[in-house]
């Protein structure tokens, strides 16, 4: 059973920083693209950042220059460093990963339960 578990959320003042971490565990062949979604209160979920196994990353325009995604392929972990946080960054942040369960299988999409990030003074 593949599981994605996030950590690192919390309350931070505007202009502050937080670092989110996500660990992927369970029986699998490989974790391909990994990333982060967020869902602000009363709004649709949006993709924040995604990173491939080659560490090529893409970001939502709203977080470019402020957020940095990174991963460790050996441990199947993905982090999101969030700097210069704004109140509009307040959301539940969820880790996502495309998992190949066995060699030759297709990718399966997995999503963590999420961690709350609140940016407020």
PDB file of C-alpha atoms in Angstrom:
ATOM      1  CA  UNK A   1       0.000   0.000   0.000  1.00  0.00           C
ATOM      2  CA  UNK A   2       1.626   3.232  -1.174  1.00  0.00           C
ATOM      3  CA  UNK A   3       1.247   6.168   1.201  1.00  0.00           C
ATOM      4  CA  UNK A   4       2.230   9.810   0.973  1.00  0.00           C
ATOM      5  CA  UNK A   5       2.663  11.605   4.294  1.00  0.00           C
ATOM      6  CA  UNK A   6       3.239  15.347   4.536  1.00  0.00           C
ATOM      7  CA  UNK A   7       4.789  17.313   7.365  1.00  0.00           C
ATOM      8  CA  UNK A   8       5.921  20.853   8.074  1.00  0.00           C
ATOM      9  CA  UNK A   9       2.766  22.929   7.851  1.00  0.00           C
ATOM     10  CA  UNK A  10       1.788  25.569  10.378  1.00  0.00           C
ATOM     11  CA  UNK A  11       1.167  29.229  11.069  1.00  0.00           C
ATOM     12  CA  UNK A  12       3.622  31.820   9.779  1.00  0.00           C
ATOM     13  CA  UNK A  13       3.612  35.606   9.469  1.00  0.00           C
ATOM     14  CA  UNK A  14       3.590  37.297   6.059  1.00  0.00           C
ATOM     15  CA  UNK A  15       7.101  37.395   4.651  1.00  0.00           C
ATOM     16  CA  UNK A  16       8.106  34.299   6.580  1.00  0.00           C
ATOM     17  CA  UNK A  17       9.199  30.856   5.428  1.00  0.00           C
ATOM     18  CA  UNK A  18       8.082  27.262   5.835  1.00  0.00           C
ATOM     19  CA  UNK A  19       9.420  23.994   4.515  1.00  0.00           C
ATOM     20  CA  UNK A  20       7.059  21.152   3.679  1.00  0.00           C
ATOM     21  CA  UNK A  21       8.232  17.572   3.369  1.00  0.00           C
ATOM     22  CA  UNK A  22       6.570  14.496   1.902  1.00  0.00           C
ATOM     23  CA  UNK A  23       7.662  10.893   2.292  1.00  0.00           C
ATOM     24  CA  UNK A  24       6.413   8.202  -0.077  1.00  0.00           C
ATOM     25  CA  UNK A  25       6.366   4.714   1.402  1.00  0.00           C
ATOM     26  CA  UNK A  26       5.141   1.275   0.436  1.00  0.00           C
ATOM     27  CA  UNK A  27       5.867  -1.319  -2.198  1.00  0.00           C
ATOM     28  CA  UNK A  28       6.573   0.274  -5.577  1.00  0.00           C
ATOM     29  CA  UNK A  29       8.926   0.102  -8.524  1.00  0.00           C
ATOM     30  CA  UNK A  30       9.558   3.847  -8.864  1.00  0.00           C
ATOM     31  CA  UNK A  31       8.187   7.302  -8.158  1.00  0.00           C
ATOM     32  CA  UNK A  32       8.176   9.455 -11.285  1.00  0.00           C
ATOM     33  CA  UNK A  33       6.859  13.035 -11.228  1.00  0.00           C
ATOM     34  CA  UNK A  34       6.315  14.324  -7.699  1.00  0.00           C
ATOM     35  CA  UNK A  35       4.781  17.599  -6.654  1.00  0.00           C
ATOM     36  CA  UNK A  36       2.508  19.694  -4.518  1.00  0.00           C
ATOM     37  CA  UNK A  37      -1.079  20.833  -4.866  1.00  0.00           C
ATOM     38  CA  UNK A  38      -2.817  23.369  -2.682  1.00  0.00           C
ATOM     39  CA  UNK A  39      -6.437  24.173  -2.005  1.00  0.00           C
ATOM     40  CA  UNK A  40      -7.239  27.582  -0.497  1.00  0.00           C
ATOM     41  CA  UNK A  41     -10.436  27.914   1.543  1.00  0.00           C
ATOM     42  CA  UNK A  42     -13.464  27.925  -0.735  1.00  0.00           C
ATOM     43  CA  UNK A  43     -11.408  27.561  -3.908  1.00  0.00           C
ATOM     44  CA  UNK A  44     -10.394  24.881  -6.376  1.00  0.00           C
ATOM     45  CA  UNK A  45      -7.268  22.804  -5.911  1.00  0.00           C
ATOM     46  CA  UNK A  46      -4.296  24.073  -7.927  1.00  0.00           C
ATOM     47  CA  UNK A  47      -0.924  22.636  -8.853  1.00  0.00           C
ATOM     48  CA  UNK A  48       1.875  24.538  -7.117  1.00  0.00           C
ATOM     49  CA  UNK A  49       4.996  22.783  -8.369  1.00  0.00           C
ATOM     50  CA  UNK A  50       6.084  19.509  -9.916  1.00  0.00           C
ATOM     51  CA  UNK A  51       9.512  17.911 -10.305  1.00  0.00           C
ATOM     52  CA  UNK A  52      10.648  14.990 -12.417  1.00  0.00           C
ATOM     53  CA  UNK A  53      13.233  12.345 -11.583  1.00  0.00           C
ATOM     54  CA  UNK A  54      15.778  14.405 -13.513  1.00  0.00           C
ATOM     55  CA  UNK A  55      14.905  17.287 -11.140  1.00  0.00           C
ATOM     56  CA  UNK A  56      13.459  19.469 -13.881  1.00  0.00           C
ATOM     57  CA  UNK A  57      10.825  21.552 -12.111  1.00  0.00           C
ATOM     58  CA  UNK A  58       7.884  23.713 -13.101  1.00  0.00           C
ATOM     59  CA  UNK A  59       5.997  26.175 -10.930  1.00  0.00           C
ATOM     60  CA  UNK A  60       2.686  27.980 -10.873  1.00  0.00           C
ATOM     61  CA  UNK A  61       3.134  31.624 -11.843  1.00  0.00           C
ATOM     62  CA  UNK A  62       1.865  32.690  -8.426  1.00  0.00           C
ATOM     63  CA  UNK A  63       4.809  31.059  -6.605  1.00  0.00           C
ATOM     64  CA  UNK A  64       7.696  31.487  -9.079  1.00  0.00           C
ATOM     65  CA  UNK A  65      10.725  33.014  -7.414  1.00  0.00           C
ATOM     66  CA  UNK A  66       9.355  32.323  -3.913  1.00  0.00           C
ATOM     67  CA  UNK A  67       8.927  28.535  -3.728  1.00  0.00           C
ATOM     68  CA  UNK A  68      11.523  25.870  -4.482  1.00  0.00           C
ATOM     69  CA  UNK A  69      10.742  22.189  -4.960  1.00  0.00           C
ATOM     70  CA  UNK A  70      13.355  19.484  -4.478  1.00  0.00           C
ATOM     71  CA  UNK A  71      13.427  15.702  -4.246  1.00  0.00           C
ATOM     72  CA  UNK A  72      15.575  12.838  -3.091  1.00  0.00           C
ATOM     73  CA  UNK A  73      15.136   9.850  -5.389  1.00  0.00           C
ATOM     74  CA  UNK A  74      16.862   7.388  -3.063  1.00  0.00           C
ATOM     75  CA  UNK A  75      14.401   8.045  -0.246  1.00  0.00           C
ATOM     76  CA  UNK A  76      11.394   8.974  -2.400  1.00  0.00           C
ATOM     77  CA  UNK A  77      10.926  12.289  -0.652  1.00  0.00           C
ATOM     78  CA  UNK A  78       9.889  15.659  -2.023  1.00  0.00           C
ATOM     79  CA  UNK A  79      10.206  19.005  -0.256  1.00  0.00           C
ATOM     80  CA  UNK A  80       8.729  22.436  -0.866  1.00  0.00           C
ATOM     81  CA  UNK A  81      10.656  25.426   0.475  1.00  0.00           C
ATOM     82  CA  UNK A  82       8.288  28.367   0.711  1.00  0.00           C
ATOM     83  CA  UNK A  83       9.768  31.856   1.184  1.00  0.00           C
ATOM     84  CA  UNK A  84       8.259  35.347   1.202  1.00  0.00           C
ATOM     85  CA  UNK A  85       4.910  33.860   2.129  1.00  0.00           C
ATOM     86  CA  UNK A  86       1.756  35.877   1.541  1.00  0.00           C
ATOM     87  CA  UNK A  87      -1.712  35.591   3.091  1.00  0.00           C
ATOM     88  CA  UNK A  88      -2.981  34.293  -0.254  1.00  0.00           C
ATOM     89  CA  UNK A  89      -0.671  31.283   0.124  1.00  0.00           C
ATOM     90  CA  UNK A  90      -2.931  30.048   2.930  1.00  0.00           C
ATOM     91  CA  UNK A  91      -4.195  26.614   1.909  1.00  0.00           C
ATOM     92  CA  UNK A  92      -4.075  22.890   2.539  1.00  0.00           C
ATOM     93  CA  UNK A  93      -0.969  21.634   0.749  1.00  0.00           C
ATOM     94  CA  UNK A  94      -1.000  18.050  -0.518  1.00  0.00           C
ATOM     95  CA  UNK A  95       1.831  15.978  -1.899  1.00  0.00           C
ATOM     96  CA  UNK A  96       1.280  14.098  -5.146  1.00  0.00           C
ATOM     97  CA  UNK A  97       3.260  11.432  -6.960  1.00  0.00           C
ATOM     98  CA  UNK A  98       3.004   9.318 -10.084  1.00  0.00           C
ATOM     99  CA  UNK A  99       3.912   5.827  -8.955  1.00  0.00           C
ATOM    100  CA  UNK A 100       4.942   2.845 -11.069  1.00  0.00           C
ATOM    101  CA  UNK A 101       3.921  -0.119  -8.916  1.00  0.00           C
ATOM    102  CA  UNK A 102       5.864  -2.821 -10.779  1.00  0.00           C
ATOM    103  CA  UNK A 103       8.250  -2.833 -13.715  1.00  0.00           C
ATOM    104  CA  UNK A 104       6.293  -2.295 -16.900  1.00  0.00           C
ATOM    105  CA  UNK A 105       3.092  -1.100 -15.251  1.00  0.00           C
ATOM    106  CA  UNK A 106       1.468   2.236 -15.979  1.00  0.00           C
ATOM    107  CA  UNK A 107       1.711   5.182 -13.622  1.00  0.00           C
ATOM    108  CA  UNK A 108      -0.822   5.549 -10.828  1.00  0.00           C
ATOM    109  CA  UNK A 109      -1.613   8.925  -9.273  1.00  0.00           C
ATOM    110  CA  UNK A 110      -1.398   9.206  -5.492  1.00  0.00           C
ATOM    111  CA  UNK A 111      -2.264  12.144  -3.251  1.00  0.00           C
ATOM    112  CA  UNK A 112      -1.477  12.737   0.416  1.00  0.00           C
ATOM    113  CA  UNK A 113      -4.002  13.899   2.998  1.00  0.00           C
ATOM    114  CA  UNK A 114      -2.477  17.354   3.193  1.00  0.00           C
ATOM    115  CA  UNK A 115      -1.047  19.772   5.714  1.00  0.00           C
ATOM    116  CA  UNK A 116      -2.429  23.173   6.622  1.00  0.00           C
ATOM    117  CA  UNK A 117      -0.384  26.292   5.892  1.00  0.00           C
ATOM    118  CA  UNK A 118      -1.721  29.541   7.312  1.00  0.00           C
ATOM    119  CA  UNK A 119      -0.075  32.883   6.566  1.00  0.00           C
ATOM    120  CA  UNK A 120      -1.378  35.551   8.913  1.00  0.00           C
ATOM    121  CA  UNK A 121      -0.189  38.291  11.210  1.00  0.00           C
TER     122      UNK A 121
END
